[in-house]
XYZ file of C-alpha atoms in Angstrom:
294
model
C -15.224 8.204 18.788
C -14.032 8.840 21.937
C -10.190 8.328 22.274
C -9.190 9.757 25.433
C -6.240 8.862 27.012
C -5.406 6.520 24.416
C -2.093 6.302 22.200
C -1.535 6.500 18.495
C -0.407 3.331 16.507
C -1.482 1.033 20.133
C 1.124 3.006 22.324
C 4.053 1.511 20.222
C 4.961 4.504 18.531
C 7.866 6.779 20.208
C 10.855 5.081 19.270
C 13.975 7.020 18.127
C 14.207 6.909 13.701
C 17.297 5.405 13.732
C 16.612 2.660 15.851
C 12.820 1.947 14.758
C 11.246 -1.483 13.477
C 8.302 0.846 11.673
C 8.887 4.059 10.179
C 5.567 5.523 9.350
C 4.886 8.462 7.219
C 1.890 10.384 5.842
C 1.858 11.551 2.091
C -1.868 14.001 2.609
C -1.955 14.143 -1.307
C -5.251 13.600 -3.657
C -4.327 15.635 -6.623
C -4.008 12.873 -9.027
C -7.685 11.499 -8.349
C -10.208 12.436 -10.824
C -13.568 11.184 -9.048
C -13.563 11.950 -5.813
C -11.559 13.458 -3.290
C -11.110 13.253 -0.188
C -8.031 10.627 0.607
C -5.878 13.450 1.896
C -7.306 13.280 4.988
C -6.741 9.697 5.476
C -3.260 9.768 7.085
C -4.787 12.052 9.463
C -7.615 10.076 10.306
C -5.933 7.105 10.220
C -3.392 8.103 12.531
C -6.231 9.403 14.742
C -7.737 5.796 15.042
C -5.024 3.874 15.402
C -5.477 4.956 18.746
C -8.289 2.394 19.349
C -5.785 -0.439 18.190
C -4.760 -3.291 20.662
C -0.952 -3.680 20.144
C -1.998 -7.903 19.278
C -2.636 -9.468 15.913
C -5.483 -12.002 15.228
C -3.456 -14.846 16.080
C -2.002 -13.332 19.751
C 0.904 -11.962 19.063
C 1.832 -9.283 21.758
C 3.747 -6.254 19.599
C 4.902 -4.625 22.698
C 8.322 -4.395 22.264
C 7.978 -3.593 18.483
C 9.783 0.124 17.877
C 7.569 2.623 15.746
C 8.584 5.894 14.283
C 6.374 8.107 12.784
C 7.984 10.748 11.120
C 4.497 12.850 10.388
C 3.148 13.988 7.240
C 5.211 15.045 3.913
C 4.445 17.965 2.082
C 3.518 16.305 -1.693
C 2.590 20.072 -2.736
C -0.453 20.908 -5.522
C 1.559 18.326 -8.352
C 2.879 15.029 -7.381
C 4.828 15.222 -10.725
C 6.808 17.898 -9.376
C 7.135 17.018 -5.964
C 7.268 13.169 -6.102
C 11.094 13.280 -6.204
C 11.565 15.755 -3.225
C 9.068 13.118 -0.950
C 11.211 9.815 -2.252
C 14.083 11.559 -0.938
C 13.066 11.566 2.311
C 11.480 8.239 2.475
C 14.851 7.097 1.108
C 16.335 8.482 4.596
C 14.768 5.645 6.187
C 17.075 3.275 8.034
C 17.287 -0.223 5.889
C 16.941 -1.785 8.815
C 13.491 -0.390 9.296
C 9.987 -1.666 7.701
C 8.723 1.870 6.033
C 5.317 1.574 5.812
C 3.217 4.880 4.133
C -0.210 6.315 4.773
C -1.420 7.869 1.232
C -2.827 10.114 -0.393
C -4.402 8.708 -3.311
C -2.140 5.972 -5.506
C -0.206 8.275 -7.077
C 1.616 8.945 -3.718
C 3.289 5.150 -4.415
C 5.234 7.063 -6.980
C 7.398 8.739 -4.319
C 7.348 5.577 -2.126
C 8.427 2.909 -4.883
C 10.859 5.847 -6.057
C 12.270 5.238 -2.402
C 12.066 2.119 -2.008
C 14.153 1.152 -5.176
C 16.536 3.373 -3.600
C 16.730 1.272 -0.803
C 16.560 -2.010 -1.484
C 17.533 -2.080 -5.622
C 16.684 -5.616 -5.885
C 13.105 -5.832 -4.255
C 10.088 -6.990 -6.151
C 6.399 -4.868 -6.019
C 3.107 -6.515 -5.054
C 0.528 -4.288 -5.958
C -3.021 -5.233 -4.567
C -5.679 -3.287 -6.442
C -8.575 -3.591 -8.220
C -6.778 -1.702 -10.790
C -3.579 -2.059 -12.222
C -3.038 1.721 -13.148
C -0.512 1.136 -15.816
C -1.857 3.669 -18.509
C 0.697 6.171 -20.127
C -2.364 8.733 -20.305
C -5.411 8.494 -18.405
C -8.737 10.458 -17.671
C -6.680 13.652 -19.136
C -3.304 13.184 -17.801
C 0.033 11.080 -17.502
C 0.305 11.854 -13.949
C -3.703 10.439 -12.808
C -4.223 7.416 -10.558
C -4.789 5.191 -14.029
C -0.578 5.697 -14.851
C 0.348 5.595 -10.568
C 2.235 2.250 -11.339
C 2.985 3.161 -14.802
C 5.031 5.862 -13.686
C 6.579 4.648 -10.255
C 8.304 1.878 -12.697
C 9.477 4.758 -15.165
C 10.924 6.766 -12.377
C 12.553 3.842 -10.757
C 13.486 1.792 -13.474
C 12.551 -1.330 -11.985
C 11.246 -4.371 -14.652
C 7.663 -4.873 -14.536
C 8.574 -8.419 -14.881
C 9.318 -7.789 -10.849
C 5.451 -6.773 -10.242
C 2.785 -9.179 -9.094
C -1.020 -7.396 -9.445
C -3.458 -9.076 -7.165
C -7.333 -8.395 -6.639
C -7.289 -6.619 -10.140
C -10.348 -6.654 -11.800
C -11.333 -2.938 -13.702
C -8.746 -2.633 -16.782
C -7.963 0.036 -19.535
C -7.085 -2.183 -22.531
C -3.807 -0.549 -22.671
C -3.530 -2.183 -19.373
C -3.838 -5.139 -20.314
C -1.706 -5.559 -23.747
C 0.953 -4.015 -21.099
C 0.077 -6.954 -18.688
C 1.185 -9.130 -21.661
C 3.820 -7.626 -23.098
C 5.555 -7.567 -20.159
C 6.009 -10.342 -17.429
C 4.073 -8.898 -15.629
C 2.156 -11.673 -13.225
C -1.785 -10.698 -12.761
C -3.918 -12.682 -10.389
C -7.502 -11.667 -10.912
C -10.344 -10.855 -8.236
C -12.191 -14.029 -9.507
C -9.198 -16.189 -9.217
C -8.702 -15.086 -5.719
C -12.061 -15.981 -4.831
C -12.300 -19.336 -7.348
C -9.406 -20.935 -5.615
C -7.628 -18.607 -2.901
C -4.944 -21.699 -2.633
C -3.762 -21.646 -5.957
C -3.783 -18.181 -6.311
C -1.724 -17.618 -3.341
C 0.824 -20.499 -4.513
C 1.257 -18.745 -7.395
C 1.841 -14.839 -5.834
C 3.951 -17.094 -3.481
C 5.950 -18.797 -5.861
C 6.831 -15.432 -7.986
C 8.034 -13.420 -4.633
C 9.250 -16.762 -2.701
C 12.629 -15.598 -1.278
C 12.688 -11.872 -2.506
C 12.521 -9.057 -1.263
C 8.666 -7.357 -1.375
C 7.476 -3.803 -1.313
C 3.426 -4.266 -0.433
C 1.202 -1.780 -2.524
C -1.840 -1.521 -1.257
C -4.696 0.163 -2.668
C -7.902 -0.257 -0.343
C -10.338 -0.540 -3.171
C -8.950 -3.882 -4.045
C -11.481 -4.856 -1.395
C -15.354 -4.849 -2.325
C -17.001 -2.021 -1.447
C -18.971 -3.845 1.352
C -15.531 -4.079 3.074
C -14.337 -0.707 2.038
C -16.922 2.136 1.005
C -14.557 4.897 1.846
C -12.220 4.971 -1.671
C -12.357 7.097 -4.507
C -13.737 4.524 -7.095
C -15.817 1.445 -5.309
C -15.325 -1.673 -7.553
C -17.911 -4.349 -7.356
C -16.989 -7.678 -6.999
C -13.483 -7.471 -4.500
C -11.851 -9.227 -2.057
C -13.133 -9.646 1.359
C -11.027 -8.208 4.571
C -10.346 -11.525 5.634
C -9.250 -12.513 2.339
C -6.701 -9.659 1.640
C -5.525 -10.724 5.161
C -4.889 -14.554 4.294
C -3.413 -13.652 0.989
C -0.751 -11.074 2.831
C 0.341 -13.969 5.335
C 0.671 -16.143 2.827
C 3.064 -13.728 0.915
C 4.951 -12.400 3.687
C 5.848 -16.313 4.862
C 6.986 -17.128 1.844
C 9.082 -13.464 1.497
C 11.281 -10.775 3.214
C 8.619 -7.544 3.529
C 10.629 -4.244 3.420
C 7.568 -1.958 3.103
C 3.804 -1.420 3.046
C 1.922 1.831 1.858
C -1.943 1.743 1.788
C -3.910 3.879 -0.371
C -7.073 5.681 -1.365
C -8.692 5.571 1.808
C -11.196 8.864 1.736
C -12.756 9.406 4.829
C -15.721 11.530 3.367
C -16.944 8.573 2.093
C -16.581 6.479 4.518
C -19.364 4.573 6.791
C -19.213 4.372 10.299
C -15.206 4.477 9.726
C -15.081 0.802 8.346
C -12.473 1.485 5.502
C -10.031 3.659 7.592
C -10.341 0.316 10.265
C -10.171 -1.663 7.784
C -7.084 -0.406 6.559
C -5.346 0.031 10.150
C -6.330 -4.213 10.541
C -4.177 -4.860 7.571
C -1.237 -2.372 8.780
C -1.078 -3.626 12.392
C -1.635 -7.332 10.383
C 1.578 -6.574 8.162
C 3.659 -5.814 11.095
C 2.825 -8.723 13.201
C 3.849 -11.047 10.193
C 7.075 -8.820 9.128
C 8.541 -8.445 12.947
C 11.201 -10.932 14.237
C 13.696 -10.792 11.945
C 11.574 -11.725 8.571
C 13.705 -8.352 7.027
């Protein structure tokens, strides 16, 4: 793709960190995936491409004007277990008055992020959009995989799982799901997304009405039509357009304070649809979370 002369992140990016709307950061980390590899390149590549953004959302709305920061890519080492607490440290840096928003790395990167963000704002809720909840103590040979990424970012952080909303999910562990239960959890299925997208978003919207919202966002909560570039394709997902409704619907009803999108892989990728894909729904998020919504 030819990119000449063209900015990253739409020519917005440049502003000074203290003084930013969007702070972006990379987390190049795959360790925890055990299928395929490859989402360590993302923030690279997504960065790359974001390039070839207009700085105007679907509905018109000129960003010029709207401060970005990226601070580049953090070092997440061979072992997020080890290093998660060293990356949350700097993401916790992050002015409060800034939106933090986080290129992964596969999901296990959120640990660092949601370590962070707890840091920042104590009494913010999670809305984790994936077609998996990843809330296994031990999966696929380890406590540290992408099947324990949320598991573990509520350990670290202490926050109540009562204060997480899973939407799109639709591939559980049975673990999982007694956890789901036993919890407070609030899961909106795939197939209630699609079966009524109203109600569905009433009740996401109703849980996180007036709170403050960290966005999770794992890119294989979308079906692989819309996304073929992840580490584990999951039949049966949201469409773009959908995942794009649902966010607008959250984010009106909510004060954002950050996004972080996950598990794009670029080797796997067609024709670069996921890493656009996933750029639409940053560019998206800011639109809706600018003008004072934080």
């Amino acid at each position: 793709m030819n990119l000449d002369g063209l900015k990253p992140w739409g020519g917005l990016a440049g502003a000074a960190f203290d003084s930013a709307d969007m702070v972006v950061a990379g987390i190049p980390y795959d360790g925890s995936a055990v299928y395929r590899k490859g989402a360590a390149l993302a923030p690279e590549r997504i960065r790359s491409l974001s390039a070839a953004m207009p700085p105007v959302t679907e509905d018109g709305q000129v960003l010029q004007g709207l401060r970005v920061h990226d601070m580049g890519d953090l070092d997440a080492g061979v072992d997020i277990s080890e290093s998660w607490m060293r990356v949350a440290e700097r993401l916790a840096a992050v002015p409060l008055s800034s939106l933090l928003t986080v290129l992964g790395g596969d999901h296990c990167t959120a640990i660092a992020t949601i370590a962070a963000q707890a840091r920042r704002h104590p009494d913010m809720q999670i809305l984790w959009v994936d077609a998996h909840p990843d809330l296994c103590d031990f999966s696929r040979g380890g406590r540290w995989t992408c099947g324990c990424a949320m598991r573990r970012a509520l350990e670290v952080s202490a926050i109540d799982p009562a204060r997480v909303v899973i939407a799109g999910g639709r591939d559980y562990d049975p673990e999982e799901v007694e956890f789901i239960r036993a919890t407070g959890i609030l899961l909106v299925s795939a197939r209630e997304l699609a079966a009524n997208p109203a109600a569905a978003a009433q009740a996401i919207g109703d849980r996180l009405a007036g709170k403050k919202v960290h966005v999770s966002f794992d890119i294989d909560v979308l079906d692989p039509a819309f996304a073929p570039g992840t580490e584990i394709p999951s039949a049966g997902g949201m469409s773009t357009r959908q995942a794009l409704d649902l966010l607008t619907a959250v984010v009106s009803r909510s004060s954002p304070v950050g996004f972080d999108i996950v598990e794009v892989s670029p080797p796997f990728d067609n024709g670069e649809i996921t890493s656009f894909a996933a750029l639409k729904l940053i560019f998206e998020f800011w639109g809706m979370s600018w003008n004072g919504k934080r």
